[in-house]
mmCIF file of C-alpha atoms and ligand atoms in Angstrom:
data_model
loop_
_atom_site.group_PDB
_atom_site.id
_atom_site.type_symbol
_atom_site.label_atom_id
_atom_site.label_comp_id
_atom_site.label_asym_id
_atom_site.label_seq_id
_atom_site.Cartn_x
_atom_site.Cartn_y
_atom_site.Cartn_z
ATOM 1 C CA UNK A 207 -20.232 3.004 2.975
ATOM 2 C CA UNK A 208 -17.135 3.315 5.381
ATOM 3 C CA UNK A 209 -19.269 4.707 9.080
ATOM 4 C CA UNK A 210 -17.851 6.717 11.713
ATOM 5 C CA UNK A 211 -18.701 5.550 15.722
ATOM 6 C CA UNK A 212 -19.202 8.059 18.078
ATOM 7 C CA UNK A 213 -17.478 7.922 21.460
ATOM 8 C CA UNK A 214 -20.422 5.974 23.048
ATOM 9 C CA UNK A 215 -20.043 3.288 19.951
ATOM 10 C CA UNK A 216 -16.404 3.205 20.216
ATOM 11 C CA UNK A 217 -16.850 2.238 23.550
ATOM 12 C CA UNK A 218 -19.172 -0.619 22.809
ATOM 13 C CA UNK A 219 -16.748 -1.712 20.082
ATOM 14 C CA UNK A 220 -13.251 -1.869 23.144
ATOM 15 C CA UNK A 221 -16.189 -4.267 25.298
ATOM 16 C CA UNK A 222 -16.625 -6.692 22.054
ATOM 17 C CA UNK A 223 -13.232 -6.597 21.370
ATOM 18 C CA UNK A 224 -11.515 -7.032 24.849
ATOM 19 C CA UNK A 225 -14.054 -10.481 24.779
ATOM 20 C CA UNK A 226 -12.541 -11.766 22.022
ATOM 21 C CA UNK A 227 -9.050 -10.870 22.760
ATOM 22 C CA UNK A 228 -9.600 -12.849 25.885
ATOM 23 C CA UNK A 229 -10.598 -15.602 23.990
ATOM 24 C CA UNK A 230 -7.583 -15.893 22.242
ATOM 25 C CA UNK A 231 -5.613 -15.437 25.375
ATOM 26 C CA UNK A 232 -7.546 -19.030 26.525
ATOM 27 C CA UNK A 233 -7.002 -20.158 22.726
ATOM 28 C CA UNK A 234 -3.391 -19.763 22.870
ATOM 29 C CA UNK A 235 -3.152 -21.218 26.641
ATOM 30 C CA UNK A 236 -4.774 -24.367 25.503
ATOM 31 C CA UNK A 237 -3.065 -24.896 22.565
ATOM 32 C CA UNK A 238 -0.577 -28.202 22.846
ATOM 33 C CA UNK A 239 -0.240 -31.589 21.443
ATOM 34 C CA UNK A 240 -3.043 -33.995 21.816
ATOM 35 C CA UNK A 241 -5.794 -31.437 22.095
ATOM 36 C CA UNK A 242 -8.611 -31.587 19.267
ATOM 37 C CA UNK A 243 -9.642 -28.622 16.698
ATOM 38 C CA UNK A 244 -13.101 -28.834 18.156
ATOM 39 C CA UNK A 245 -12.144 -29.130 22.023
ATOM 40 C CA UNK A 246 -10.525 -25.336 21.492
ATOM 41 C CA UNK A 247 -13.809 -24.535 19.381
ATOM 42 C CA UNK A 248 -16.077 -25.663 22.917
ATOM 43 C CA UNK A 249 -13.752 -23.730 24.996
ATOM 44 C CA UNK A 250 -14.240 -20.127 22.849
ATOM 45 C CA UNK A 251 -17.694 -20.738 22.337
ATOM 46 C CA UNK A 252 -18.364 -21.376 25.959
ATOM 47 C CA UNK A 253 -16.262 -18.706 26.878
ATOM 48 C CA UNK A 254 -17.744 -15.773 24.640
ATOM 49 C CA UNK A 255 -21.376 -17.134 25.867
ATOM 50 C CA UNK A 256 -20.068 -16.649 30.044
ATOM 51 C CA UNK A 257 -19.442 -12.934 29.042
ATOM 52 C CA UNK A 258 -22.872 -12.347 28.027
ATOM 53 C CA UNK A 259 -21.565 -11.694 23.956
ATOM 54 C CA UNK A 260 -22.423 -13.897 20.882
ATOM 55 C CA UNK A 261 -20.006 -15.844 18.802
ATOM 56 C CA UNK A 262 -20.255 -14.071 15.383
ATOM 57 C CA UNK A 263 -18.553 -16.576 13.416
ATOM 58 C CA UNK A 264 -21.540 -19.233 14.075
ATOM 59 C CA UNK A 265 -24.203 -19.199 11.417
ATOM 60 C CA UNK A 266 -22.449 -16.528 9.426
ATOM 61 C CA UNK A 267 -22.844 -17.689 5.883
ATOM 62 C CA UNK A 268 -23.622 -21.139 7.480
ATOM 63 C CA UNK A 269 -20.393 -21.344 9.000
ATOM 64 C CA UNK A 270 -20.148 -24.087 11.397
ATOM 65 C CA UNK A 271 -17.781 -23.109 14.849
ATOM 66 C CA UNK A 272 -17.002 -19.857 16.737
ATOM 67 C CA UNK A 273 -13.504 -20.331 15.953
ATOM 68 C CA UNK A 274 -11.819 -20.674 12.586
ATOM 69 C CA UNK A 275 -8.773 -23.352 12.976
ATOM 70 C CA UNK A 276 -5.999 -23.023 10.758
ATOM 71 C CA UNK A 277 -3.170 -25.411 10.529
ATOM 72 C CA UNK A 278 -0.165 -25.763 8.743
ATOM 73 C CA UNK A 279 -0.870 -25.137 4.964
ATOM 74 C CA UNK A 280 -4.423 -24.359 6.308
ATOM 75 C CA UNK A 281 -4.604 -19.992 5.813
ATOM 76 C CA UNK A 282 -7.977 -18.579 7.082
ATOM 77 C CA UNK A 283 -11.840 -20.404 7.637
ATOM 78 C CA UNK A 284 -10.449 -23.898 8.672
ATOM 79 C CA UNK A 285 -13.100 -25.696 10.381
ATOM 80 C CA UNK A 286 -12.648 -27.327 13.971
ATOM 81 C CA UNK A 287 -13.138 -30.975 14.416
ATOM 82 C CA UNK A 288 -11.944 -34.245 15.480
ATOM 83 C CA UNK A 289 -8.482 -32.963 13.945
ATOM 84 C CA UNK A 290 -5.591 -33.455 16.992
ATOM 85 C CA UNK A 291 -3.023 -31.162 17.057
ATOM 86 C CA UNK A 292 0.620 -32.590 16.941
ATOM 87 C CA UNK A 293 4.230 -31.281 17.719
ATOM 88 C CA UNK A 294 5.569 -28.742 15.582
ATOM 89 C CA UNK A 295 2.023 -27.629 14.499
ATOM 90 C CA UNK A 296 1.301 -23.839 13.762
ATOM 91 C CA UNK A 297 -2.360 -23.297 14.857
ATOM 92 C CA UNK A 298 -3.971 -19.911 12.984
ATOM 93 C CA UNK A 299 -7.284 -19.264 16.072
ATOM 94 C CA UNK A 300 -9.561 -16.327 14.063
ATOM 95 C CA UNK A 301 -12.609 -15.607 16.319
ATOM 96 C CA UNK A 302 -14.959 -13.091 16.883
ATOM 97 C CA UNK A 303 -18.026 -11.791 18.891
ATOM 98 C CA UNK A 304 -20.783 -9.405 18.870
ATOM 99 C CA UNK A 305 -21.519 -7.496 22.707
ATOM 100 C CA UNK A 306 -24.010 -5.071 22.691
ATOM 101 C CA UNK A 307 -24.404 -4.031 18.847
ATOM 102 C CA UNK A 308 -21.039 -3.872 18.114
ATOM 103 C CA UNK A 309 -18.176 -6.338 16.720
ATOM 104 C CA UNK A 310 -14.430 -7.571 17.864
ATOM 105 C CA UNK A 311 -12.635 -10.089 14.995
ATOM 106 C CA UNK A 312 -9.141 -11.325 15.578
ATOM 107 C CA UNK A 313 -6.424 -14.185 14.770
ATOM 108 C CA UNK A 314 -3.756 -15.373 16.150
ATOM 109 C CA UNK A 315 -1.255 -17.751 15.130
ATOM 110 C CA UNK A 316 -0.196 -20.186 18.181
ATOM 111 C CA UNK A 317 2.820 -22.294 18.401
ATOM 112 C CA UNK A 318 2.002 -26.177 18.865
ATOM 113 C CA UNK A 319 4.993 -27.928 20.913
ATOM 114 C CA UNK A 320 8.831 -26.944 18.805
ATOM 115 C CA UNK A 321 8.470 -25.351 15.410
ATOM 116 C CA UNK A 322 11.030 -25.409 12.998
ATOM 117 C CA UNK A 323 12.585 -22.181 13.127
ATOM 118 C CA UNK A 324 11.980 -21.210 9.315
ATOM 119 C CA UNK A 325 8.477 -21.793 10.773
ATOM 120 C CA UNK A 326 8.810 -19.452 13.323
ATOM 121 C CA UNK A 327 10.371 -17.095 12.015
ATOM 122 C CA UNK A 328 6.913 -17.071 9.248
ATOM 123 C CA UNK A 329 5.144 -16.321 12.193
ATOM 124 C CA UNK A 330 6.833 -13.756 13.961
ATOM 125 C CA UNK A 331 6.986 -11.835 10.619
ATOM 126 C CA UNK A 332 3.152 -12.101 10.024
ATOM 127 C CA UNK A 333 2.699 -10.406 13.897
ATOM 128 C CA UNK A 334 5.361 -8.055 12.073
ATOM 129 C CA UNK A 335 3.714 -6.973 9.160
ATOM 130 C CA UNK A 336 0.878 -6.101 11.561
ATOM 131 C CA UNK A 337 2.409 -3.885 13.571
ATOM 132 C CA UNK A 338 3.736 -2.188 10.092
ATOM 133 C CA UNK A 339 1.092 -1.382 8.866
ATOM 134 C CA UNK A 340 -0.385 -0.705 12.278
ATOM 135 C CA UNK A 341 1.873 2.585 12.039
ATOM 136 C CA UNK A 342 -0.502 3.609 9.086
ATOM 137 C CA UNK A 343 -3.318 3.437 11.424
ATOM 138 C CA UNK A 344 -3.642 6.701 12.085
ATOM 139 C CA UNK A 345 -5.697 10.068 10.690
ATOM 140 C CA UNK A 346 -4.703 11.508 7.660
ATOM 141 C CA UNK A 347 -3.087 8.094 5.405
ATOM 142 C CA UNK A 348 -4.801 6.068 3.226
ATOM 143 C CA UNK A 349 -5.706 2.404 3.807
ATOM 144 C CA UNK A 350 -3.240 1.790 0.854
ATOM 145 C CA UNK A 351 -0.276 2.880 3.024
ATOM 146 C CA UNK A 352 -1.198 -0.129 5.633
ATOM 147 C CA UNK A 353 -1.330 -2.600 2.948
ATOM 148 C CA UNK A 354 1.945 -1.357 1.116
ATOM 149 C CA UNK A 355 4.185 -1.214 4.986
ATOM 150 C CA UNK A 356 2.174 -4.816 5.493
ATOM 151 C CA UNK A 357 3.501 -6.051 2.208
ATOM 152 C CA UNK A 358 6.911 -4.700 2.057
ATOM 153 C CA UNK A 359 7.760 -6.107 5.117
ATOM 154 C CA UNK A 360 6.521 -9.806 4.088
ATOM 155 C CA UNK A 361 8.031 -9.724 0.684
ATOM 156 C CA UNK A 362 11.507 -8.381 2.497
ATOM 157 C CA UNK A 363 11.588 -12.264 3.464
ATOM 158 C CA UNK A 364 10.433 -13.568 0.377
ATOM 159 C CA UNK A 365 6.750 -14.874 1.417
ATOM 160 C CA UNK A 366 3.526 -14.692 -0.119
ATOM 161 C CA UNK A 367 0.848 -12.507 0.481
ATOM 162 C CA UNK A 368 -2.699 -13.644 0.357
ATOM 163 C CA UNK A 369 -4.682 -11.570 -2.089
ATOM 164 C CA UNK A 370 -7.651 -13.430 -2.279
ATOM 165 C CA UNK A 371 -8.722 -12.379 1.226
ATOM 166 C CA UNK A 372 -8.315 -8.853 2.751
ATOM 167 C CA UNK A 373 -8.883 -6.930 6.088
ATOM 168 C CA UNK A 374 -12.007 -4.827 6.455
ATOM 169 C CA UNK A 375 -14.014 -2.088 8.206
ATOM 170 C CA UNK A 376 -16.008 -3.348 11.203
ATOM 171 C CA UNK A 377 -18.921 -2.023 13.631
ATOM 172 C CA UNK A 378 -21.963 -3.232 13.566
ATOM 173 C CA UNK A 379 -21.453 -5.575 10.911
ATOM 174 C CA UNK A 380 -18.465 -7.864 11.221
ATOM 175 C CA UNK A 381 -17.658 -6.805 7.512
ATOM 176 C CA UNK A 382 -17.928 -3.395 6.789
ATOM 177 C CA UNK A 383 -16.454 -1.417 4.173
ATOM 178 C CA UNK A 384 -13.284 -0.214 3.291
ATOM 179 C CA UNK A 385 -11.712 -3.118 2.417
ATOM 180 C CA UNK A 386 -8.369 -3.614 3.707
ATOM 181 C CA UNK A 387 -5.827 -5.216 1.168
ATOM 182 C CA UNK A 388 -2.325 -6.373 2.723
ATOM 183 C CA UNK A 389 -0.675 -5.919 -0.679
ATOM 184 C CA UNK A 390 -0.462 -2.257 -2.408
ATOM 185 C CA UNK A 391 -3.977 -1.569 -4.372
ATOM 186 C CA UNK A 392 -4.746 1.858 -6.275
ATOM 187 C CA UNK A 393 -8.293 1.217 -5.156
ATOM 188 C CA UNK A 394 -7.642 1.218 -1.405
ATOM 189 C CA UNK A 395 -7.417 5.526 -1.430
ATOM 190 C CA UNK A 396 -9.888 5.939 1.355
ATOM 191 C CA UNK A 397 -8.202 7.868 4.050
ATOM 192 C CA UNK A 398 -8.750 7.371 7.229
ATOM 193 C CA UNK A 399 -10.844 9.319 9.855
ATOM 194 C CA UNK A 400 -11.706 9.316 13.506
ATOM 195 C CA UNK A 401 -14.489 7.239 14.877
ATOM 196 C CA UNK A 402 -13.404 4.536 11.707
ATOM 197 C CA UNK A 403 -12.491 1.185 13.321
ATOM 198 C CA UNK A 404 -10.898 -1.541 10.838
ATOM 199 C CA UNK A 405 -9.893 -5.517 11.032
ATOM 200 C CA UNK A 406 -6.504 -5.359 9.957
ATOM 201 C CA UNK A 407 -5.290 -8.918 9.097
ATOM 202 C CA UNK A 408 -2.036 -9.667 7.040
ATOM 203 C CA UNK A 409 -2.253 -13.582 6.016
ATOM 204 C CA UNK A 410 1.644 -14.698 4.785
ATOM 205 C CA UNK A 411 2.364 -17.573 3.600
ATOM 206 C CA UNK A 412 6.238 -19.320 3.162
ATOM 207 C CA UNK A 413 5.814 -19.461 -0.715
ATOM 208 C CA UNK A 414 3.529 -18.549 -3.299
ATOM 209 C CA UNK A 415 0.610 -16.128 -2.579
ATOM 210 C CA UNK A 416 -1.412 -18.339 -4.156
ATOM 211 C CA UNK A 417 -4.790 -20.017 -2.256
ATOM 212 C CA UNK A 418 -7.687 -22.448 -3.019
ATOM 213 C CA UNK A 419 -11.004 -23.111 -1.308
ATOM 214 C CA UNK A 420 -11.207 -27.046 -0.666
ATOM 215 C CA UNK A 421 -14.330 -28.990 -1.176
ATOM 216 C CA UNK A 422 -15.859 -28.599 2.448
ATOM 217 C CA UNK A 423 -16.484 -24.880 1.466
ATOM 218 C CA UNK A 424 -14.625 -23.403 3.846
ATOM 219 C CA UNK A 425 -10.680 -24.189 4.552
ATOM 220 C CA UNK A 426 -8.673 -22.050 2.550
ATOM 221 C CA UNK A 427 -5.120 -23.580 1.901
ATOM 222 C CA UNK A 428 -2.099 -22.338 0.277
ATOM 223 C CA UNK A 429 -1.292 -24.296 -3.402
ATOM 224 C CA UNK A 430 2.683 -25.385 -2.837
ATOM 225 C CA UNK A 431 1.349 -26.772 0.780
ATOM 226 C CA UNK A 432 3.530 -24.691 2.608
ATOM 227 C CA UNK A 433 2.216 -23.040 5.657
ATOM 228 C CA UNK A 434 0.829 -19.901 6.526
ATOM 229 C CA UNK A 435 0.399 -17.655 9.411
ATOM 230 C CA UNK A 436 -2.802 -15.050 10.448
ATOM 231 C CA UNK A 437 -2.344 -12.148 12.591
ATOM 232 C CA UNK A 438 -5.469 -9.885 13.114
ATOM 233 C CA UNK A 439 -7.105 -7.138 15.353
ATOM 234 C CA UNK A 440 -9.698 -5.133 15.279
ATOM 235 C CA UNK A 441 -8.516 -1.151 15.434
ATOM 236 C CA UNK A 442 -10.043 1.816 16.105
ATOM 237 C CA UNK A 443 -8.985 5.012 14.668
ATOM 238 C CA UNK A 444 -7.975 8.304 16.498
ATOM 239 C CA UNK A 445 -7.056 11.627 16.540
ATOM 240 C CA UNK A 446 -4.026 10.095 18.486
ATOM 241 C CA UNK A 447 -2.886 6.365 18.837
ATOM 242 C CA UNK A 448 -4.851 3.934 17.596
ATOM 243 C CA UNK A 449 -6.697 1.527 19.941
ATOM 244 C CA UNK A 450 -6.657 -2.359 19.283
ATOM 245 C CA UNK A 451 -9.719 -3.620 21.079
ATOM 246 C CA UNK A 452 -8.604 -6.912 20.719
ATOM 247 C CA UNK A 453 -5.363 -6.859 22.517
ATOM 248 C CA UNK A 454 -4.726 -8.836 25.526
ATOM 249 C CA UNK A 455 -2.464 -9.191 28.432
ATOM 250 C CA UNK A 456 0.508 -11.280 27.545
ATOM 251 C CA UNK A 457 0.034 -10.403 23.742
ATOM 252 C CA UNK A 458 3.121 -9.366 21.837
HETATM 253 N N1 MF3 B 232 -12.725 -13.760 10.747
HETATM 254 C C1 MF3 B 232 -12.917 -13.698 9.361
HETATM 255 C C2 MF3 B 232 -12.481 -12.325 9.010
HETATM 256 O O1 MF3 B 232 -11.522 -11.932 9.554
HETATM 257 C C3 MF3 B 232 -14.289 -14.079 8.965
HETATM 258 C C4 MF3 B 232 -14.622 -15.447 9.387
HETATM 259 S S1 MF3 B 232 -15.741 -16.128 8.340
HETATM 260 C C5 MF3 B 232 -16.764 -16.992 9.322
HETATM 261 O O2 MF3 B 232 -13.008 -11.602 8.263
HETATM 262 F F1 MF3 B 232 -17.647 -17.532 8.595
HETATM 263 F F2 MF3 B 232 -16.079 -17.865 9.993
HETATM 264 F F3 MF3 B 232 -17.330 -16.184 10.173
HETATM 265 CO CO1 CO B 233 -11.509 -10.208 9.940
#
């Protein structure tokens, strides 16, 4: 069941968000060679606690951190650690919080000392693709017209897009319906509505689509060992723009 906020919700849903959005902002600021998976994990979860919110990530399912720590090949649900960042590292931060009732979930990838350019150029594309299908966010489309702009504009470079793991409606659970594909499904026909907020969240990878869950349960990685880069936040639909509650200063 897709739910519509009212104004009062949609307000509690900009608080959760603009907590998490801050967290990234400290994510990206502390990313750099030398500093551990589960130092940035401390930082997030201490920061989301000092603004009175809950890291949703913790617990959920029996998931371990606050933050989800991608690198590299690593897509989505990497777990932080003793793990130490190097130069050249990509570094996919998803995290999310609960404020009030209500949910914020993004991702960001972060650049870790020089890329490769081919590298960074994967990564720039995934914020891309976001903000493609970000022009679909709006009343009247369907959630298949995000995923087809998010898609079109990946495959235009010749990457992969994860199927395996889609975007989703969000409120008072951090996974609500509709789902939110980034490649073209018939199945995704729901149209949007006012008062609908969504976690839109292409994850591209530099070859194949293709993904597998490794034996801790969690880290998703792609299957050629190429990498992959995340780029999510959580949106609320309007009868005008829509409103990422997740955005922060310094973003884009
Ligand atoms: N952030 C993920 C999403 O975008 C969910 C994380 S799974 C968790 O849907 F277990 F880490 F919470
Ligand atoms: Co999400």
């Amino acid at each position: 069941m897709i739910t519509i906020k009212s104004a009062s919700e949609l307000v509690k849903m900009q608080a959760a968000g603009r907590i998490v959005g801050e967290t990234l902002k400290l994510l990206g600021e502390n990313v750099r060679p030398g500093v551990t998976t589960a130092h940035l994990d401390k930082l997030a979860h201490e920061y989301i606690l000092s603004c009175g919110a809950k890291p949703s990530f913790l617990g959920y399912a029996g998931y371990p951190g606050s933050v989800c720590i991608s690198v590299n090949n690593q897509v989505i649900h990497g777990i932080p650690g003793k793990r130490v960042l190097k130069d050249g590292d990509i570094v996919s931060c998803d995290t999310g919080a609960i404020l009030d009732g209500f949910h914020g979930d993004a991702a960001r990838t972060f650049l870790c000392g020089e890329v490769k350019p081919e590298i960074q150029q994967l990564v720039r594309v995934t914020r891309e693709c976001f903000f493609e299908g970000l022009k679909f966010c709006r009343v009247g489309y369907r959630i298949s017209d995000i995923s087809k702009a998010v898609q079109q504009h990946a495959e235009r470079y010749g990457y992969g897009v994860v199927r395996d793991y889609v975007g989703h409606g969000i409120g008072r659970e951090m996974h609500e319906d509709p789902e939110v594909p980034n490649y073209y499904s018939p199945r995704a026909r729901q149209r949007l509505h006012a008062g609908m907020a969504i976690a839109v969240e292409p994850m591209i990878n530099l070859g194949t689509y293709q993904v597998k869950v490794l034996s801790d349960g969690w880290t998703v990685e792609t299957v050629d060992g190429l990498p992959s880069a995340h780029f999510e936040n959580t949106i609320l639909i309007t009868e005008g723009d829509p409103v990422m509650t997740t955005y922060y200063e310094g973003d884009l």
